[in-house]
Amino acid sequence: PSPREIIPYEQSGRRHNGWRQAANFLRLVGKLHQRRYQIVFDVGGGIQSVTLATSTFARNRIGLRKARRSWMYTERLASDNGQHASDRFMPFMRRLDVHTKPYLRLRPSSAAQAELDKILKENTLSTATPLAVMHPGAGYAFRQWPHERFAAIADQLAERWKMSTFFIGAPGEETFLHQIINTM
């Protein structure tokens, strides 16, 4: 298989039929097993990813020592759960003989930059204004932090560092965002 190959996996999610999701997962397991990989890196460490890594029957299955069911790996790498994700992935990089930390720099497209400039101008701000951007949505209600806490953080940013806060969110999160803004 090509090192750039992508195997799509339709995860039907919690809203859909459990049988369909199970069938999709089993199809993926079958595809992985057919490809006869020699080495598999499991950077996720969750039960599903360990299962997928194991289903490849690769001679070398490498994952983190602290992962659940890590006994299914042929090689377990040390990591610290308190680390940032980029640091947590460094054992995998070192395993590949890469010893420098990769840095990611995101640059907006010119259209995105123009849209940002327009929004800032509409709100009497400029790119020179200290700006915080918060995305308080969590995807699931049980992960949601109370709106009062987001409001308190935005207030502190304004008081201590003279920062303006922009809130961004997905469709359906508007009410929650308004609760934060109204509490500030």
CSV table of C-alpha atoms in Angstrom, one decimal:
chain,number,residue,atom,x,y,z
A,1,PRO,CA,0.0,0.0,0.0
A,2,SER,CA,1.0,3.5,-0.6
A,3,PRO,CA,2.2,5.5,2.4
A,4,ARG,CA,-0.2,8.2,1.5
A,5,GLU,CA,-3.2,5.8,1.3
A,6,ILE,CA,-6.4,6.9,3.2
A,7,ILE,CA,-8.9,4.3,4.2
A,8,PRO,CA,-12.2,6.0,4.8
A,9,TYR,CA,-14.2,4.9,7.8
A,10,GLU,CA,-17.8,6.0,8.0
A,11,GLN,CA,-18.4,6.4,11.7
A,12,SER,CA,-22.2,6.7,11.8
A,13,GLY,CA,-22.1,8.2,15.3
A,14,ARG,CA,-24.3,7.8,18.3
A,15,ARG,CA,-27.4,9.1,16.5
A,16,HIS,CA,-27.5,6.2,14.0
A,17,ASN,CA,-28.1,2.5,14.1
A,18,GLY,CA,-25.6,0.7,16.3
A,19,TRP,CA,-25.6,-2.3,13.9
A,20,ARG,CA,-24.6,-0.1,10.9
A,21,GLN,CA,-21.8,1.4,12.9
A,22,ALA,CA,-20.6,-2.1,14.0
A,23,ALA,CA,-20.7,-3.3,10.4
A,24,ASN,CA,-18.7,-0.3,9.3
A,25,PHE,CA,-16.1,-1.0,12.0
A,26,LEU,CA,-15.9,-4.7,11.0
A,27,ARG,CA,-15.4,-3.7,7.3
A,28,LEU,CA,-12.6,-1.4,8.3
A,29,VAL,CA,-11.0,-4.2,10.4
A,30,GLY,CA,-11.2,-6.4,7.3
A,31,LYS,CA,-9.5,-3.8,5.1
A,32,LEU,CA,-6.7,-3.3,7.6
A,33,HIS,CA,-6.1,-7.0,8.0
A,34,GLN,CA,-5.9,-7.5,4.2
A,35,ARG,CA,-3.2,-4.9,3.7
A,36,ARG,CA,-0.5,-6.8,5.7
A,37,TYR,CA,1.1,-3.8,7.3
A,38,GLN,CA,4.6,-4.3,8.8
A,39,ILE,CA,4.4,-1.5,11.3
A,40,VAL,CA,1.5,0.4,12.9
A,41,PHE,CA,1.7,3.4,15.1
A,42,ASP,CA,-1.4,3.9,17.4
A,43,VAL,CA,-1.2,7.5,18.6
A,44,GLY,CA,-4.8,7.5,19.9
A,45,GLY,CA,-4.6,4.8,22.5
A,46,GLY,CA,-8.3,4.4,22.9
A,47,ILE,CA,-10.0,1.0,22.9
A,48,GLN,CA,-11.2,1.4,19.3
A,49,SER,CA,-7.7,2.5,18.0
A,50,VAL,CA,-5.9,-0.3,19.9
A,51,THR,CA,-8.4,-2.8,18.4
A,52,LEU,CA,-7.8,-1.4,14.9
A,53,ALA,CA,-4.0,-1.5,15.4
A,54,THR,CA,-4.2,-5.1,16.6
A,55,SER,CA,-6.5,-6.2,13.8
A,56,THR,CA,-3.8,-5.4,11.3
A,57,PHE,CA,-1.7,-8.3,12.7
A,58,ALA,CA,1.3,-6.1,11.9
A,59,ARG,CA,4.6,-7.5,13.2
A,60,ASN,CA,5.3,-4.1,15.0
A,61,ARG,CA,2.4,-2.5,16.7
A,62,ILE,CA,3.6,0.6,18.6
A,63,GLY,CA,1.6,2.6,21.0
A,64,LEU,CA,1.8,4.4,24.3
A,65,ARG,CA,2.5,2.5,27.5
A,66,LYS,CA,-0.3,4.3,29.4
A,67,ALA,CA,-2.9,3.4,26.8
A,68,ARG,CA,-5.8,1.1,27.8
A,69,ARG,CA,-5.0,-2.4,26.6
A,70,SER,CA,-1.4,-1.5,25.8
A,71,TRP,CA,-0.5,-5.1,26.3
A,72,MET,CA,-1.7,-5.6,22.7
A,73,TYR,CA,1.2,-3.5,21.4
A,74,THR,CA,4.5,-5.2,20.6
A,75,GLU,CA,6.3,-2.0,21.7
A,76,ARG,CA,5.1,0.4,24.3
A,77,LEU,CA,6.5,4.0,24.4
A,78,ALA,CA,6.7,6.1,27.5
A,79,SER,CA,4.6,9.3,27.7
A,80,ASP,CA,3.2,11.7,30.2
A,81,ASN,CA,-0.6,12.3,30.1
A,82,GLY,CA,-0.1,15.8,31.4
A,83,GLN,CA,1.8,16.9,28.3
A,84,HIS,CA,0.6,18.9,25.3
A,85,ALA,CA,-0.4,16.6,22.4
A,86,SER,CA,2.7,17.7,20.3
A,87,ASP,CA,5.0,16.6,23.2
A,88,ARG,CA,3.0,13.4,23.7
A,89,PHE,CA,3.7,12.4,20.1
A,90,MET,CA,7.4,12.9,20.4
A,91,PRO,CA,8.1,9.3,21.4
A,92,PHE,CA,6.7,8.3,18.0
A,93,MET,CA,8.9,10.8,16.2
A,94,ARG,CA,12.0,9.6,18.1
A,95,ARG,CA,11.0,6.0,17.2
A,96,LEU,CA,11.2,7.1,13.5
A,97,ASP,CA,14.6,8.8,14.3
A,98,VAL,CA,13.2,12.3,14.2
A,99,HIS,CA,14.6,14.2,17.2
A,100,THR,CA,13.4,17.7,16.5
A,101,LYS,CA,10.0,18.9,17.6
A,102,PRO,CA,7.8,19.8,14.6
A,103,TYR,CA,6.1,23.1,14.7
A,104,LEU,CA,2.9,23.9,13.1
A,105,ARG,CA,2.1,27.4,11.8
A,106,LEU,CA,-1.4,28.1,10.6
A,107,ARG,CA,-1.8,30.8,8.0
A,108,PRO,CA,-5.2,32.0,7.0
A,109,SER,CA,-6.1,32.3,3.3
A,110,SER,CA,-6.3,35.8,1.9
A,111,ALA,CA,-10.1,35.4,1.8
A,112,ALA,CA,-10.2,34.4,5.4
A,113,GLN,CA,-7.9,37.3,6.4
A,114,ALA,CA,-10.1,39.7,4.5
A,115,GLU,CA,-13.2,38.4,6.3
A,116,LEU,CA,-11.4,38.8,9.7
A,117,ASP,CA,-10.4,42.3,8.8
A,118,LYS,CA,-14.0,43.1,7.9
A,119,ILE,CA,-15.3,41.6,11.2
A,120,LEU,CA,-12.7,43.5,13.3
A,121,LYS,CA,-13.5,46.8,11.5
A,122,GLU,CA,-17.2,46.3,12.1
A,123,ASN,CA,-16.4,45.9,15.8
A,124,THR,CA,-14.0,48.9,15.8
A,125,LEU,CA,-11.0,46.7,16.3
A,126,SER,CA,-7.8,46.1,14.3
A,127,THR,CA,-5.3,43.3,14.1
A,128,ALA,CA,-3.2,45.4,16.4
A,129,THR,CA,-5.8,45.1,19.2
A,130,PRO,CA,-5.1,42.3,21.7
A,131,LEU,CA,-7.7,39.7,20.9
A,132,ALA,CA,-8.8,36.4,22.5
A,133,VAL,CA,-10.9,33.9,20.6
A,134,MET,CA,-12.9,31.4,22.6
A,135,HIS,CA,-14.8,28.4,21.3
A,136,PRO,CA,-16.8,27.4,24.3
A,137,GLY,CA,-18.8,24.6,22.6
A,138,ALA,CA,-18.0,21.1,23.7
A,139,GLY,CA,-20.0,19.0,21.4
A,140,TYR,CA,-21.8,17.1,24.2
A,141,ALA,CA,-23.7,18.7,27.1
A,142,PHE,CA,-21.9,16.6,29.7
A,143,ARG,CA,-18.6,18.1,28.6
A,144,GLN,CA,-19.9,21.7,28.7
A,145,TRP,CA,-18.4,24.1,31.1
A,146,PRO,CA,-20.9,26.5,32.7
A,147,HIS,CA,-21.4,29.8,30.8
A,148,GLU,CA,-20.5,31.8,34.0
A,149,ARG,CA,-17.0,30.5,33.9
A,150,PHE,CA,-16.4,31.6,30.3
A,151,ALA,CA,-17.8,35.0,31.1
A,152,ALA,CA,-15.5,35.3,34.1
A,153,ILE,CA,-12.4,34.4,31.9
A,154,ALA,CA,-13.5,37.0,29.3
A,155,ASP,CA,-13.9,39.6,32.0
A,156,GLN,CA,-10.5,38.9,33.4
A,157,LEU,CA,-8.9,39.1,29.9
A,158,ALA,CA,-10.6,42.5,29.5
A,159,GLU,CA,-9.6,43.8,32.9
A,160,ARG,CA,-6.1,42.5,33.2
A,161,TRP,CA,-4.8,42.5,29.7
A,162,LYS,CA,-7.2,44.9,27.9
A,163,MET,CA,-8.2,42.1,25.5
A,164,SER,CA,-11.3,41.9,23.5
A,165,THR,CA,-12.9,38.4,23.3
A,166,PHE,CA,-14.5,37.0,20.3
A,167,PHE,CA,-16.7,33.9,20.7
A,168,ILE,CA,-17.0,31.4,17.9
A,169,GLY,CA,-19.3,28.4,17.8
A,170,ALA,CA,-21.0,25.8,15.7
A,171,PRO,CA,-24.6,26.1,14.5
A,172,GLY,CA,-26.9,25.5,17.5
A,173,GLU,CA,-24.5,27.0,20.0
A,174,GLU,CA,-25.9,30.6,19.6
A,175,THR,CA,-28.0,30.5,22.8
A,176,PHE,CA,-25.0,29.4,24.9
A,177,LEU,CA,-22.8,32.1,23.4
A,178,HIS,CA,-25.4,34.7,24.2
A,179,GLN,CA,-25.7,33.5,27.8
A,180,ILE,CA,-21.9,34.0,28.1
A,181,ILE,CA,-22.0,37.5,26.6
A,182,ASN,CA,-25.0,38.5,28.7
A,183,THR,CA,-23.3,37.3,31.9
A,184,MET,CA,-20.1,39.3,31.2
